[in-house]
mmCIF file with all atom_site columns, C-alpha atoms in Angstrom:
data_model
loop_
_atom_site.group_PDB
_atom_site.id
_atom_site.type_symbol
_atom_site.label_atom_id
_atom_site.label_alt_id
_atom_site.label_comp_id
_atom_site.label_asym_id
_atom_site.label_entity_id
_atom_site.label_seq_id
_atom_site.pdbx_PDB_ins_code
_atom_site.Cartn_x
_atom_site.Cartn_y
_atom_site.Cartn_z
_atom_site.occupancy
_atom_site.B_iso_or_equiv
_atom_site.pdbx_formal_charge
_atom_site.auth_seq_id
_atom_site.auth_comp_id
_atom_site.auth_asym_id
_atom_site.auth_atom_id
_atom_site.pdbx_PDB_model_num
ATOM 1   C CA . UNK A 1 1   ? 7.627  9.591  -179.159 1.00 91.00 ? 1   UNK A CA 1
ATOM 2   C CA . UNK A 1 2   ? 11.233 10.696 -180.829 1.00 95.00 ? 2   UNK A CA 1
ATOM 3   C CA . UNK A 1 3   ? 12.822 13.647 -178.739 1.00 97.00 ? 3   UNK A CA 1
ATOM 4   C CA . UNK A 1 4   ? 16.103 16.046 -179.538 1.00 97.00 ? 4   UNK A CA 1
ATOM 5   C CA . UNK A 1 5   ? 17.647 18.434 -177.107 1.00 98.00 ? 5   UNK A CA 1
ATOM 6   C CA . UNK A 1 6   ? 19.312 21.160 -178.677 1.00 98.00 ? 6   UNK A CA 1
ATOM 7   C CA . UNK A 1 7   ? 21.113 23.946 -177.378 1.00 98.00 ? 7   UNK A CA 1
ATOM 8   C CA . UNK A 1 8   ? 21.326 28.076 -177.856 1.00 97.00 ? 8   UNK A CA 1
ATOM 9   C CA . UNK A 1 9   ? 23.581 30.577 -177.233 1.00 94.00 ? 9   UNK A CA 1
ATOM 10  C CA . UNK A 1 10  ? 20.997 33.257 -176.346 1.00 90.00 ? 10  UNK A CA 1
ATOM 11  C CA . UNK A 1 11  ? 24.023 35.659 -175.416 1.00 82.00 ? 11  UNK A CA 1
ATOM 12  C CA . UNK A 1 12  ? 23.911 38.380 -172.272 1.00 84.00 ? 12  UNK A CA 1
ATOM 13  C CA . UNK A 1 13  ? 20.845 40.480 -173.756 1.00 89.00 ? 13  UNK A CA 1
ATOM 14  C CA . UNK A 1 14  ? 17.221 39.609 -173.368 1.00 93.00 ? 14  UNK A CA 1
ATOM 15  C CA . UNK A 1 15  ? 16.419 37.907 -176.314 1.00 95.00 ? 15  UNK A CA 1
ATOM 16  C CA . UNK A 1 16  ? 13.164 36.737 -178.392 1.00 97.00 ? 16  UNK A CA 1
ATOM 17  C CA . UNK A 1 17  ? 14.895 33.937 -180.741 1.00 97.00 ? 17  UNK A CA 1
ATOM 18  C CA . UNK A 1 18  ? 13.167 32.118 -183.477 1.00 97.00 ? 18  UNK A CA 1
ATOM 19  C CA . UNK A 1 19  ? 13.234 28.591 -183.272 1.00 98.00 ? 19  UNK A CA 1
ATOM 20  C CA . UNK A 1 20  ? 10.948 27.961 -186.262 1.00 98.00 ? 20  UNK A CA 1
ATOM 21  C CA . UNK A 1 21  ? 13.853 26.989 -188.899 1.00 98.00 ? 21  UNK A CA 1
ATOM 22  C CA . UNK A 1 22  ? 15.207 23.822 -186.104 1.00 98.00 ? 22  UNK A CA 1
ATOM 23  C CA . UNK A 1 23  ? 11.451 22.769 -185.483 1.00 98.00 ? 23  UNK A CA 1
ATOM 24  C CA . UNK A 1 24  ? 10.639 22.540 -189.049 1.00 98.00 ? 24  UNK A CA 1
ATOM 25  C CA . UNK A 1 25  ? 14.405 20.528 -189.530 1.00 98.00 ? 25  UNK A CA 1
ATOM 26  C CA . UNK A 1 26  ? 12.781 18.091 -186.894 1.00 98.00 ? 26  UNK A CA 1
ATOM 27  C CA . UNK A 1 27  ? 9.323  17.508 -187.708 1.00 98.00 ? 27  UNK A CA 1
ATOM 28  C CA . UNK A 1 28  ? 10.810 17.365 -191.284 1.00 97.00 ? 28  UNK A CA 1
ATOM 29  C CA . UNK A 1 29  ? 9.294  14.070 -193.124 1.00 93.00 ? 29  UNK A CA 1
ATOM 30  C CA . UNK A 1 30  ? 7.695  12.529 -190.094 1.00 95.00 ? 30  UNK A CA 1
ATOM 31  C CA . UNK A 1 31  ? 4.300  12.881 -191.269 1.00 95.00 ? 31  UNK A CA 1
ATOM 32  C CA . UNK A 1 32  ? 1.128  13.892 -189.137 1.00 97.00 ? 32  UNK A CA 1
ATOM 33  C CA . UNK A 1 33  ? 1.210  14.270 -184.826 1.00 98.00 ? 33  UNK A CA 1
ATOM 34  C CA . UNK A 1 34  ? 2.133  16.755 -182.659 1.00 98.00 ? 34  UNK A CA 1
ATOM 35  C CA . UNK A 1 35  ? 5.431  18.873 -181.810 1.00 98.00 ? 35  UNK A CA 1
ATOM 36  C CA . UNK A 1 36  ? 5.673  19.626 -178.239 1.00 98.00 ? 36  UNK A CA 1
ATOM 37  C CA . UNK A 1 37  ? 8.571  22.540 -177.587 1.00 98.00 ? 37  UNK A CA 1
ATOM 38  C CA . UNK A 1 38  ? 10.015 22.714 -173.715 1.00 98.00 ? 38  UNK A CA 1
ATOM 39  C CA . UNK A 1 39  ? 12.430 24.908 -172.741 1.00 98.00 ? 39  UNK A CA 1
ATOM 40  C CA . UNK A 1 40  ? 14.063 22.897 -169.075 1.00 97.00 ? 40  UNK A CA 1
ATOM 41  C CA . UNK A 1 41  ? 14.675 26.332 -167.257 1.00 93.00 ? 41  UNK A CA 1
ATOM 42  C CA . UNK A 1 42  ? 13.379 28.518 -164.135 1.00 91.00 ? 42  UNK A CA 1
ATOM 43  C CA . UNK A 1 43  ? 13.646 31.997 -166.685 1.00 92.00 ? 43  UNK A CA 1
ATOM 44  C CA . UNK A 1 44  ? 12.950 31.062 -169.680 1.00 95.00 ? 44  UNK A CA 1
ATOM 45  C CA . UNK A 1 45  ? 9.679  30.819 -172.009 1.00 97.00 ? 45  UNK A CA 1
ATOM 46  C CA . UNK A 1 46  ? 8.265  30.166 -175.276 1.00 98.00 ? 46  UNK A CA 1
ATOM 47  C CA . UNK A 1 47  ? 5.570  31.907 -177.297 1.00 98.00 ? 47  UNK A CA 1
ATOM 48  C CA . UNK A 1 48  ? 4.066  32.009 -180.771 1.00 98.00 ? 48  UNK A CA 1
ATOM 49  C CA . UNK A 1 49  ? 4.391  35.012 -182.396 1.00 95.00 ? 49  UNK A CA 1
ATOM 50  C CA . UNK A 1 50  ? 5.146  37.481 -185.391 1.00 94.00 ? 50  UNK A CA 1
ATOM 51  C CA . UNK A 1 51  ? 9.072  38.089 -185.602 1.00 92.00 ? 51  UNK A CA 1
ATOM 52  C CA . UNK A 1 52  ? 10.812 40.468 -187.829 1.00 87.00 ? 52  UNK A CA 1
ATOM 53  C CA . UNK A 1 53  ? 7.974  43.078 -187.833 1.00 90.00 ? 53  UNK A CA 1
ATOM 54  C CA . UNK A 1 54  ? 8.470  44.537 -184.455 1.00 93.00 ? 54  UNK A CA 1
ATOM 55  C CA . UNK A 1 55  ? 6.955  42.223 -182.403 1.00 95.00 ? 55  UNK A CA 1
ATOM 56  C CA . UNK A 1 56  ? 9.490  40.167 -181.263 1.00 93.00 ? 56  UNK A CA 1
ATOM 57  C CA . UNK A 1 57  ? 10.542 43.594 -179.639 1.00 95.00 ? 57  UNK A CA 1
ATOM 58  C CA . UNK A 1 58  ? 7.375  44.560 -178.455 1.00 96.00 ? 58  UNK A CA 1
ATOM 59  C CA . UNK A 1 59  ? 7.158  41.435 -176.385 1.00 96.00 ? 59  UNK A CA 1
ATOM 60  C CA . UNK A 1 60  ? 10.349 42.312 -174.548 1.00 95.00 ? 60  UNK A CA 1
ATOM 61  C CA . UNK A 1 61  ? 9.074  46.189 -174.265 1.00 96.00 ? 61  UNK A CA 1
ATOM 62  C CA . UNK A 1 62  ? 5.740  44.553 -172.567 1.00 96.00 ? 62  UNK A CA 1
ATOM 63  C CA . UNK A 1 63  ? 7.700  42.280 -170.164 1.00 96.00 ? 63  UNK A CA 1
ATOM 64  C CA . UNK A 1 64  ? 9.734  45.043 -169.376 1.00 94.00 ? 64  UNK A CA 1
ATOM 65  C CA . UNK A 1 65  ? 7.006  47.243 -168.274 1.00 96.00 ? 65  UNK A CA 1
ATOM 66  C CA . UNK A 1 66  ? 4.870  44.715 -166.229 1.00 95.00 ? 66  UNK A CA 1
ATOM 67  C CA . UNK A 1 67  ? 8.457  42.836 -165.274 1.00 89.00 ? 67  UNK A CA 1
ATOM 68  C CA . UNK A 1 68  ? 10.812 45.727 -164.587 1.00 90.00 ? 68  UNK A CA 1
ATOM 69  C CA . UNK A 1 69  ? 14.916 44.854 -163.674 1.00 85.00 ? 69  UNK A CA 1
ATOM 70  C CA . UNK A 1 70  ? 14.855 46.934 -160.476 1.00 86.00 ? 70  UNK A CA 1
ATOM 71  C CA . UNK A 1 71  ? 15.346 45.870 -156.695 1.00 83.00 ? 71  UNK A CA 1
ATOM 72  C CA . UNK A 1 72  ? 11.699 45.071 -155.845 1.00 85.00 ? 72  UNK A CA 1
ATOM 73  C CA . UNK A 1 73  ? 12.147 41.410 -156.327 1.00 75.00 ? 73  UNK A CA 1
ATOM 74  C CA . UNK A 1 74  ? 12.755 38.916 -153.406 1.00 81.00 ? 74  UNK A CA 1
ATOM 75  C CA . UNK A 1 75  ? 14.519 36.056 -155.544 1.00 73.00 ? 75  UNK A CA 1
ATOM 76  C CA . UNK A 1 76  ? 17.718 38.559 -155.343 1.00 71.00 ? 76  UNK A CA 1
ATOM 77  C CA . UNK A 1 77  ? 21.210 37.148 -156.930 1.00 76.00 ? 77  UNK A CA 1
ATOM 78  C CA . UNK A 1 78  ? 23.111 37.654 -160.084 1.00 71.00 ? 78  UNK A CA 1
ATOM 79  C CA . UNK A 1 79  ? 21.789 41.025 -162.613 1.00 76.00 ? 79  UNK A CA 1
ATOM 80  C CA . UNK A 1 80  ? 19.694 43.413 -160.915 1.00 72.00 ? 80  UNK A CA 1
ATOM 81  C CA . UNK A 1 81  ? 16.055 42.422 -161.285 1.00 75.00 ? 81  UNK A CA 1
ATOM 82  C CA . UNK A 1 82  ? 16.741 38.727 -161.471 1.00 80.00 ? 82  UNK A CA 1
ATOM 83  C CA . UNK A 1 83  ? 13.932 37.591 -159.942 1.00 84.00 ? 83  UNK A CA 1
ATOM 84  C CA . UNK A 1 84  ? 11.745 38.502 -162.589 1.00 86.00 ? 84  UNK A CA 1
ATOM 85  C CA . UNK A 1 85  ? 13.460 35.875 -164.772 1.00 88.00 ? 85  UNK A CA 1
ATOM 86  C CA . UNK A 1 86  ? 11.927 33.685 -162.457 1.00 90.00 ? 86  UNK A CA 1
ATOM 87  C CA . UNK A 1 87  ? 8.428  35.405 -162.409 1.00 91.00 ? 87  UNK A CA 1
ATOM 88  C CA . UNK A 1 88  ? 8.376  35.779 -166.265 1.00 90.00 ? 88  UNK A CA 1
ATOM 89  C CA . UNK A 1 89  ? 7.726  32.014 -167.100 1.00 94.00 ? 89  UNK A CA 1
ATOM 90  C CA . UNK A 1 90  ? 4.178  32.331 -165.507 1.00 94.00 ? 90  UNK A CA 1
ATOM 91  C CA . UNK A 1 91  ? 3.213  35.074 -168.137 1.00 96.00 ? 91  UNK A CA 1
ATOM 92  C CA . UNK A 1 92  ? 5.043  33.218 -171.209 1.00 97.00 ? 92  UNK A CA 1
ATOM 93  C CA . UNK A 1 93  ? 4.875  29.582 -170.410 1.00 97.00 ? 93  UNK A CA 1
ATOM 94  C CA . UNK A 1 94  ? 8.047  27.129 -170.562 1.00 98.00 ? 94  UNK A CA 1
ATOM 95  C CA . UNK A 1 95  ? 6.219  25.416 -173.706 1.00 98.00 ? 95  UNK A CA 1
ATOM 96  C CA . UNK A 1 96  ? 4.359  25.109 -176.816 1.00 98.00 ? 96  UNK A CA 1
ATOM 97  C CA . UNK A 1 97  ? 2.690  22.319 -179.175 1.00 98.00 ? 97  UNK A CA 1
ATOM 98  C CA . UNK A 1 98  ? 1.665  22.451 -182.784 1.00 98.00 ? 98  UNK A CA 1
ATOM 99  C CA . UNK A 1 99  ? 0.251  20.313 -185.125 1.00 98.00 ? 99  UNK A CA 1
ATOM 100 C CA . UNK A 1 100 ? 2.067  18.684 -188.117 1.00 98.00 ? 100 UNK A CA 1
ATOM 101 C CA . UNK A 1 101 ? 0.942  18.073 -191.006 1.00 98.00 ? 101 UNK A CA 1
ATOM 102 C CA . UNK A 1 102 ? 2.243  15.780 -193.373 1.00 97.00 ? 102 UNK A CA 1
ATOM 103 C CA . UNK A 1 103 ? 5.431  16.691 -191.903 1.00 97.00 ? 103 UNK A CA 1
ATOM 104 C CA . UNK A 1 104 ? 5.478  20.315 -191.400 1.00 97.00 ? 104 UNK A CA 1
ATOM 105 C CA . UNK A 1 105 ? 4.562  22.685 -189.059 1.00 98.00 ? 105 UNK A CA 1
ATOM 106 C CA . UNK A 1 106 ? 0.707  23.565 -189.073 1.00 98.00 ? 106 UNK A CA 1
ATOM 107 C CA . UNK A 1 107 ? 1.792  27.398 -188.573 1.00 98.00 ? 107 UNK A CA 1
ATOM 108 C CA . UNK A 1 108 ? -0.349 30.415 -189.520 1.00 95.00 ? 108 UNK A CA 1
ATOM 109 C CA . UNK A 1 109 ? 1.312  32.479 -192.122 1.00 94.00 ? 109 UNK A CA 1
ATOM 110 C CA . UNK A 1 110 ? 3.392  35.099 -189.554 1.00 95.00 ? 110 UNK A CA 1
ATOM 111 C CA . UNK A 1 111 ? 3.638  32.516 -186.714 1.00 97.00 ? 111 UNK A CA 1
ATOM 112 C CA . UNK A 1 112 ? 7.417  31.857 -185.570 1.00 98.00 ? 112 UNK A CA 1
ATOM 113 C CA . UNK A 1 113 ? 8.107  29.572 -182.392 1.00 98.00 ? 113 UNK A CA 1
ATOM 114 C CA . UNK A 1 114 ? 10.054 31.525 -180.080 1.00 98.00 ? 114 UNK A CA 1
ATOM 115 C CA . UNK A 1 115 ? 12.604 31.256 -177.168 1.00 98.00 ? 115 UNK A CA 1
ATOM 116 C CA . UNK A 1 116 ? 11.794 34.368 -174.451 1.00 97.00 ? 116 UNK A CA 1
ATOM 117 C CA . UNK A 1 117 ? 14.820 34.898 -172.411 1.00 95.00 ? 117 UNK A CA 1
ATOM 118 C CA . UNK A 1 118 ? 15.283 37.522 -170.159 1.00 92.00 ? 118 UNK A CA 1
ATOM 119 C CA . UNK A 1 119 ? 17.788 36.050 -167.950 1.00 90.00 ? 119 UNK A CA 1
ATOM 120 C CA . UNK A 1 120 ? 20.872 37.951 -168.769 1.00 86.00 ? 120 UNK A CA 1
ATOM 121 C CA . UNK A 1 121 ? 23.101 35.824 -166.272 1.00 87.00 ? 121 UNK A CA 1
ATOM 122 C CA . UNK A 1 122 ? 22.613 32.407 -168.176 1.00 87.00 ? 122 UNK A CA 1
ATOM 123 C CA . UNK A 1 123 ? 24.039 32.723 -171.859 1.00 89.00 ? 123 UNK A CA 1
ATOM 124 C CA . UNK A 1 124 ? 22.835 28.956 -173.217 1.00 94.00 ? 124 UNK A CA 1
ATOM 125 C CA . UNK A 1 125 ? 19.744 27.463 -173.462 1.00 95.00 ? 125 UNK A CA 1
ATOM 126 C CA . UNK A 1 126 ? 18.563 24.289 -174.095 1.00 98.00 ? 126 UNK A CA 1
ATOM 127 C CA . UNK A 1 127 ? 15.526 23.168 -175.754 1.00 98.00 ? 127 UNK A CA 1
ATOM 128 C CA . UNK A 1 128 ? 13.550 19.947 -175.873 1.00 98.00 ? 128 UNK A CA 1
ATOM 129 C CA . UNK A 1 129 ? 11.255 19.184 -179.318 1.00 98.00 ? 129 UNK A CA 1
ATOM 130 C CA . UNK A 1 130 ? 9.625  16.251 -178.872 1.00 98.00 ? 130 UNK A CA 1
ATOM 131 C CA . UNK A 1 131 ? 7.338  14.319 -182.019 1.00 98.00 ? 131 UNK A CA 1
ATOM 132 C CA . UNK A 1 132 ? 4.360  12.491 -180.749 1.00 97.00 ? 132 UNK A CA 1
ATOM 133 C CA . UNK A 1 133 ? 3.290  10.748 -183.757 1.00 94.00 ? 133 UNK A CA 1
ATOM 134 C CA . UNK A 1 134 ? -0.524 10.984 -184.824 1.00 80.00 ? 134 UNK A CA 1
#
């Protein structure tokens, strides 16, 4: 298995970032297996989606409605509605896998890999791709 942390300024708004351009760099050449994307924090996520069409915002409109940033929340420090940082990872998971093939992503045609942040308090991300060769 060959591994690469890399790391992202995801800023102080909630963000849906598209990682797809640094997982293709990394799977680059390495011929057929498995990319495995983890994202090592408490309020953070991944998904596979459509970016660029609306989507990407749509996500962050639907975690905003079942997630809201209010006071209901027990896990209470930093940015009002923290806690739902912490609740958000068990909707939108802290990882993804897709197949390569022959060296590139085995994507469908409006698929992007995507870092979900909501977490307005923490400004850099890091992200773990890992290669398990097939």
């Amino acid at each position: 298995m060959e591994s690469e942390v890399r790391s992202y300024r995801t800023g102080g708004d909630e963000v849906v970032l598209d990682l797809t351009p640094d997982a293709a760099s990394f799977v680059d050449g390495r011929g057929d297996g498995l990319l495995h994307v983890f994202v090592p924090h408490a309020t953070a996520g991944l998904a596979i989606l459509e970016t660029g069409a609306g989507s990407d915002d749509d996500l962050l409109a639907a975690l905003g409605d079942l997630l809201p940033a209010d006071d209901r929340w027990r896990h209470r420090h930093g940015s009002p509605g923290h806690g739902r940082s912490h609740v958000m990872p068990a909707l939108v998971p802290p990882y993804c896998s897709v197949p390569v093939l022959g060296g590139e992503l085995a994507l469908g045609t409006w698929q992007s890999i995507c870092l979900v942040d909501l977490n307005v308090d923490n400004t850099v991300r890091d992200v773990r791709y890992s290669f398990l060769a097939g």
